[in-house]
Amino acid sequence: MTPTDKSTDESTDGLDVVHQLRAVTVELDLFAAEFAHRNGLHPTDLRALICLLDAARARRPCTPGSLGARLGLNSAGTTSLVDRLERLGHVRRTRDPRDRRRVLLEVDERAVALGEAFFGPLIAQVAEAAAQLAEPELAAVRRFLTGVLEGVTARREDG
Amino acid sequence: MTPTDKSTDESTDGLDVVHQLRAVTVELDLFAAEFAHRNGLHPTDLRALICLLDAARARRPCTPGSLGARLGLNSAGTTSLVDRLERLGHVRRTRDPRDRRRVLLEVDERAVALGEAFFGPLIAQVAEAAAQLAEPELAAVRRFLTGVLEGVTARREDG
DNA sequence: CGATTTCCCTCGCTGAGCGAGATAATATCG
DNA sequence: CGATATTATCTCGCTCAGCGAGGGAAATCG
């Protein structure tokens, strides 16, 4: 509503950015679904692999319980998810020697390769978009995404 | 790899931005799934409503066929999706008088209200993140998101 | 007009995910 | 130490989203 700038009329309240962000997530979602389907996975399976790879990267042990909680599945659903991933050779179950109730999930190289096949094109694409921006602009994008992430996460946690 | 700036070591290739963008989409996905569940919908139903609201906003007529194609469902799945939405009162089926094979989907006020309930908090959240940025920075975010969107869409279309 | 195509629907089925409950290992308390 | 509670995972039976196959009605083509 400030007529002092030369952009469109919805530029100041960020509504258009909301719309864009939503469009991006929809497309990324469909992209993920198609990739998953081509590789004999369900969208949930792919999301699970991403979580597992994240955990592995951060040297964080991952269990069926933590995975299911992250994905919003109950224990029965989580068991069949892990069964599926194990059957496909993406993950192995190991008993935690410290607490033998727990099962530790270890990702196989196969899953790592799949993750790279999924993220490769995406990384190239985003990197290309990022390369169009000067460094201070990229920093702004980073700050923006961080803000959105923290906000949504917080909003999700208190419902 | 240009040591002339003062950011982190992964700032120039945009890898961190990829990571952030992925984290945002994961959180938004979970947010959507939880919202859908609270309102007796499936994630697909919510995505369908978003498509329908988009089409309505753009004054673009929407049919089961176009909706199913957008969501990657086959015709049987699309029928049961529309059945579900109709049963919940979110959408009405009307015959297209021009081409009586076609069914036009009209969204109910109920669906509009639900869409606002879903996007309200999200808009507030993103607007807050956007408000932290000056106008040229916001323009950069816009350009970045547009680039990602176009790239992913293009990549999706040629597989 | 008949043949083909387009759009949507019905039918039967598979399997992801849920609720309930079982099992086994650990923690806690008298 | 044994009894009980808690935690982590799995099993069983079920519901329903989505698929493949196929059918019927309306439009289009020759």
XYZ file of C-alpha atoms (C1' of nucleotides) in Angstrom:
378
model
C 0.000 0.000 0.000
C 3.000 2.273 -0.008
C 2.908 3.763 -3.483
C 6.523 4.819 -3.264
C 8.025 1.740 -4.889
C 7.714 0.630 -8.474
C 6.773 -3.040 -7.923
C 3.381 -4.659 -8.188
C 0.608 -3.781 -5.808
C 1.091 -6.860 -3.649
C 4.795 -6.500 -3.222
C 4.853 -4.989 0.236
C 2.883 -7.539 2.199
C 4.674 -10.602 0.870
C 1.476 -12.256 -0.327
C 2.983 -13.004 -3.689
C 5.954 -14.636 -1.988
C 3.560 -16.904 -0.103
C 1.975 -17.858 -3.370
C 5.331 -18.554 -4.983
C 6.568 -20.590 -2.053
C 3.424 -22.679 -2.146
C 3.778 -23.233 -5.877
C 7.380 -24.330 -5.343
C 6.406 -26.806 -2.653
C 3.608 -28.220 -4.803
C 5.972 -28.756 -7.718
C 8.685 -30.222 -5.526
C 6.097 -32.525 -4.036
C 4.975 -33.767 -7.431
C 8.612 -34.063 -8.502
C 9.337 -36.208 -5.459
C 6.250 -38.339 -6.032
C 7.240 -39.025 -9.615
C 10.815 -39.835 -8.708
C 9.621 -42.151 -5.964
C 7.235 -43.909 -8.300
C 9.908 -44.423 -10.944
C 12.087 -46.085 -8.313
C 9.409 -48.334 -6.880
C 8.984 -46.239 -3.740
C 6.078 -44.458 -2.152
C 6.310 -40.779 -1.255
C 6.568 -41.786 2.381
C 9.475 -44.090 1.621
C 11.375 -41.293 -0.063
C 10.728 -38.934 2.813
C 11.936 -41.636 5.175
C 15.144 -42.089 3.181
C 15.752 -38.355 3.332
C 15.323 -38.416 7.107
C 17.670 -41.381 7.383
C 20.294 -39.718 5.224
C 19.990 -36.522 7.243
C 20.489 -38.470 10.442
C 23.451 -40.364 9.010
C 25.033 -37.116 7.847
C 24.652 -35.635 11.310
C 25.987 -38.854 12.914
C 22.681 -39.098 14.731
C 21.487 -42.657 15.383
C 18.050 -43.309 13.947
C 15.461 -45.752 15.269
C 12.041 -46.811 14.007
C 10.533 -44.761 16.801
C 12.257 -41.508 15.924
C 11.638 -42.040 12.226
C 7.947 -42.700 12.696
C 7.569 -39.665 14.929
C 9.301 -37.491 12.335
C 6.974 -38.709 9.610
C 3.799 -38.688 11.664
C 3.246 -42.448 11.485
C 2.155 -44.712 14.277
C 4.223 -47.700 15.298
C 2.438 -50.188 13.069
C 2.839 -47.999 10.018
C 6.456 -47.385 10.900
C 7.151 -51.098 11.138
C 5.763 -51.758 7.689
C 7.664 -48.757 6.327
C 10.949 -50.105 7.686
C 10.013 -53.583 6.431
C 9.565 -52.114 2.976
C 12.860 -50.238 3.034
C 14.670 -53.286 4.374
C 13.132 -55.527 1.727
C 14.409 -53.139 -0.938
C 17.855 -53.155 0.622
C 17.922 -49.475 1.515
C 18.250 -49.983 5.228
C 19.360 -52.578 7.763
C 18.047 -53.225 11.251
C 20.582 -53.599 14.050
C 19.989 -54.058 17.738
C 21.395 -51.266 19.863
C 23.913 -52.972 22.186
C 23.384 -50.251 24.825
C 19.634 -50.678 25.006
C 18.581 -53.929 23.455
C 14.958 -52.863 23.130
C 16.007 -50.403 20.463
C 16.603 -51.064 16.798
C 19.121 -48.887 14.979
C 18.536 -48.158 11.318
C 21.589 -48.138 9.065
C 21.325 -46.857 5.527
C 22.865 -48.829 2.695
C 24.988 -47.366 -0.097
C 22.046 -48.065 -2.355
C 20.007 -45.511 -0.448
C 22.801 -42.965 -0.608
C 22.983 -43.414 -4.367
C 19.245 -42.987 -4.641
C 19.408 -39.841 -2.567
C 22.031 -38.408 -4.876
C 20.000 -39.359 -7.935
C 17.068 -37.508 -6.425
C 18.908 -34.429 -5.272
C 21.310 -34.152 -8.183
C 18.915 -32.476 -10.616
C 17.375 -30.470 -7.819
C 20.711 -29.171 -6.620
C 21.682 -28.249 -10.155
C 18.407 -26.454 -10.601
C 18.515 -24.490 -7.384
C 22.183 -23.720 -7.824
C 21.374 -22.276 -11.215
C 18.677 -20.070 -9.721
C 21.055 -19.076 -6.959
C 23.805 -18.252 -9.447
C 21.606 -15.530 -10.897
C 21.897 -13.662 -7.618
C 24.688 -11.590 -6.188
C 26.061 -12.598 -2.820
C 24.145 -10.122 -0.634
C 20.943 -11.161 -2.391
C 21.703 -14.810 -1.736
C 22.218 -13.934 1.897
C 18.755 -12.381 1.907
C 17.284 -15.570 0.454
C 19.018 -17.549 3.165
C 17.654 -15.313 5.895
C 14.180 -15.525 4.416
C 14.186 -19.313 4.204
C 15.535 -19.605 7.719
C 12.747 -17.379 8.961
C 10.072 -19.402 7.227
C 11.535 -22.677 8.439
C 11.717 -21.590 12.045
C 8.242 -20.120 11.918
C 6.583 -23.146 10.399
C 8.405 -25.524 12.706
C 7.353 -23.520 15.730
C 3.765 -23.291 14.525
C 3.713 -27.021 13.925
C 4.944 -27.820 17.392
C 2.268 -25.954 19.312
C -0.455 -26.902 16.812
C 35.342 -20.841 -3.708
C 35.721 -17.105 -4.111
C 37.401 -16.109 -0.869
C 36.407 -12.495 -1.321
C 33.181 -12.668 0.652
C 32.705 -13.129 4.344
C 30.048 -15.877 4.370
C 30.396 -19.548 5.135
C 32.381 -21.890 2.936
C 29.342 -23.263 1.152
C 27.818 -19.931 0.360
C 28.858 -19.615 -3.254
C 27.475 -22.810 -4.721
C 24.025 -22.555 -3.205
C 24.193 -25.997 -1.624
C 23.049 -24.658 1.698
C 20.105 -22.996 0.017
C 19.104 -26.356 -1.457
C 19.233 -27.834 1.992
C 17.129 -25.037 3.439
C 14.585 -25.204 0.682
C 14.231 -28.941 1.198
C 13.813 -28.481 4.937
C 11.125 -25.884 4.304
C 9.216 -28.168 1.962
C 9.429 -31.057 4.417
C 8.041 -28.910 7.213
C 5.329 -27.437 5.033
C 4.415 -30.937 3.965
C 4.067 -32.124 7.535
C 2.179 -28.956 8.397
C -0.255 -29.630 5.559
C -0.661 -33.268 6.541
C -1.485 -32.330 10.116
C -3.925 -29.652 9.067
C -5.595 -32.056 6.676
C -5.879 -34.716 9.351
C -7.403 -32.306 11.844
C -10.058 -31.444 9.288
C -10.879 -34.991 8.275
C -9.042 -34.737 4.967
C -6.231 -36.655 3.356
C -3.155 -34.848 2.067
C -4.397 -35.456 -1.460
C -7.741 -33.870 -0.636
C -6.052 -30.734 0.619
C -3.851 -30.517 -2.456
C -6.939 -30.961 -4.582
C -8.701 -28.122 -2.756
C -5.709 -25.885 -3.347
C -5.801 -26.683 -7.056
C -9.527 -26.007 -7.164
C -9.152 -22.696 -5.364
C -6.323 -21.708 -7.694
C -8.480 -22.504 -10.698
C -11.433 -20.613 -9.264
C -9.240 -17.590 -8.548
C -7.971 -17.624 -12.104
C -11.534 -18.081 -13.442
C -10.317 -21.291 -15.021
C -12.940 -24.069 -15.216
C -11.804 -27.247 -13.497
C -12.861 -30.794 -14.383
C -12.115 -34.168 -12.819
C -9.787 -34.866 -15.700
C -7.650 -31.748 -15.290
C -7.610 -32.144 -11.524
C -6.494 -35.770 -11.699
C -3.782 -34.940 -14.208
C -2.512 -32.142 -11.973
C -2.330 -34.469 -8.988
C -0.987 -37.481 -10.833
C -4.014 -39.672 -10.182
C -5.702 -41.976 -12.660
C -9.355 -41.606 -13.470
C -10.611 -44.078 -10.890
C -8.672 -42.416 -8.122
C -9.859 -39.024 -9.299
C -13.471 -40.133 -9.173
C -13.180 -41.300 -5.594
C -11.320 -38.098 -4.688
C -14.133 -35.967 -6.111
C -16.684 -38.244 -4.431
C -14.937 -37.604 -1.132
C -14.827 -33.843 -1.598
C -18.454 -33.786 -2.718
C -19.545 -35.893 0.244
C -17.851 -33.389 2.545
C -19.579 -30.506 0.774
C -16.410 -28.856 -0.496
C -17.250 -29.199 -4.153
C -20.227 -29.675 -6.462
C -20.406 -31.500 -9.780
C -22.100 -29.730 -12.679
C -22.448 -30.854 -16.266
C -20.776 -28.540 -18.734
C -23.615 -27.369 -21.022
C -21.138 -26.838 -23.881
C -19.761 -30.364 -23.779
C -22.024 -32.667 -21.861
C -19.354 -35.322 -21.416
C -17.533 -32.984 -19.089
C -18.162 -32.384 -15.423
C -17.316 -28.968 -14.000
C -16.153 -28.760 -10.401
C -17.405 -25.813 -8.377
C -15.945 -25.088 -4.980
C -18.211 -24.340 -2.047
C -17.744 -21.495 0.436
C -16.844 -24.170 2.944
C -13.761 -25.013 0.899
C -12.811 -21.353 0.624
C -13.060 -21.025 4.382
C -10.911 -24.092 4.852
C -8.342 -22.731 2.455
C -8.171 -19.510 4.423
C -7.861 -21.423 7.678
C -4.953 -23.310 6.182
C -3.171 -20.400 4.579
C -3.880 -17.853 7.275
C -1.136 -18.901 9.666
C 1.169 -19.637 6.784
C 0.675 -16.241 5.244
C 1.241 -14.577 8.581
C 4.402 -16.590 9.054
C 5.867 -15.921 5.635
C 4.831 -12.296 5.745
C 6.713 -11.974 9.006
C 9.823 -13.482 7.454
C 9.386 -11.201 4.443
C 8.969 -8.166 6.654
C 12.512 -8.659 7.938
C 13.773 -7.885 4.454
C 14.165 -4.619 2.612
C 12.413 -4.268 -0.713
C 15.387 -5.016 -3.007
C 16.092 -8.119 -0.944
C 12.483 -9.225 -1.252
C 12.774 -8.761 -4.975
C 15.760 -11.093 -4.937
C 13.763 -13.718 -3.030
C 11.040 -13.385 -5.637
C 13.470 -13.847 -8.489
C 15.021 -16.855 -6.772
C 11.703 -18.581 -6.162
C 10.587 -17.893 -9.699
C 13.784 -19.452 -11.001
C 13.373 -22.558 -8.872
C 9.733 -22.916 -9.811
C 10.361 -22.630 -13.534
C 13.302 -24.980 -13.358
C 11.535 -27.695 -11.403
C 8.432 -27.433 -13.564
C 10.493 -27.754 -16.723
C 12.457 -30.681 -15.311
C 9.244 -32.388 -14.315
C 7.748 -32.042 -17.745
C 10.529 -33.741 -19.662
C 11.165 -36.298 -16.917
C -24.741 -42.242 -40.727
C -21.022 -45.390 -38.385
C -16.262 -45.146 -36.416
C -13.249 -43.063 -33.364
C -12.012 -40.281 -29.589
C -12.792 -38.005 -25.174
C -14.414 -37.836 -20.584
C -16.086 -39.820 -16.687
C -17.684 -43.630 -14.094
C -18.100 -48.653 -11.968
C -15.987 -52.861 -10.334
C -12.599 -55.591 -8.047
C -8.285 -55.560 -6.020
C -3.687 -54.281 -3.627
C -1.422 -52.393 -0.035
C -0.324 -48.123 3.164
C -1.447 -46.898 7.492
C -4.454 -47.218 11.835
C -6.027 -49.191 16.507
C -5.369 -52.607 19.739
C -2.651 -55.477 21.939
C 1.504 -58.735 22.549
C 6.430 -59.201 23.648
C 10.805 -58.163 25.337
C 14.232 -55.228 27.476
C 15.079 -51.636 30.805
C 14.087 -48.692 34.892
C 12.123 -48.054 39.473
C 10.648 -49.122 43.984
C 9.803 -51.675 48.262
C 16.255 -59.352 45.098
C 11.326 -59.743 43.030
C 7.206 -56.980 41.528
C 5.689 -53.324 38.737
C 5.869 -49.605 35.417
C 7.783 -47.816 31.274
C 9.843 -47.893 26.671
C 10.581 -49.722 21.971
C 9.171 -52.591 18.631
C 6.391 -55.901 16.399
C 1.877 -58.697 15.068
C -2.895 -58.980 13.788
C -7.047 -57.445 11.666
C -9.139 -53.794 9.457
C -10.311 -49.494 6.556
C -9.993 -47.027 2.631
C -6.936 -44.426 -1.062
C -5.563 -45.383 -5.411
C -4.698 -48.700 -9.456
C -5.991 -51.496 -13.699
C -9.533 -52.863 -16.577
C -13.397 -51.958 -18.771
C -18.089 -49.672 -19.912
C -21.283 -45.979 -21.384
C -22.436 -41.350 -22.972
C -21.347 -37.286 -25.625
C -18.564 -35.065 -29.203
C -15.958 -35.209 -33.593
C -14.440 -37.031 -37.926
C -14.887 -39.230 -42.515
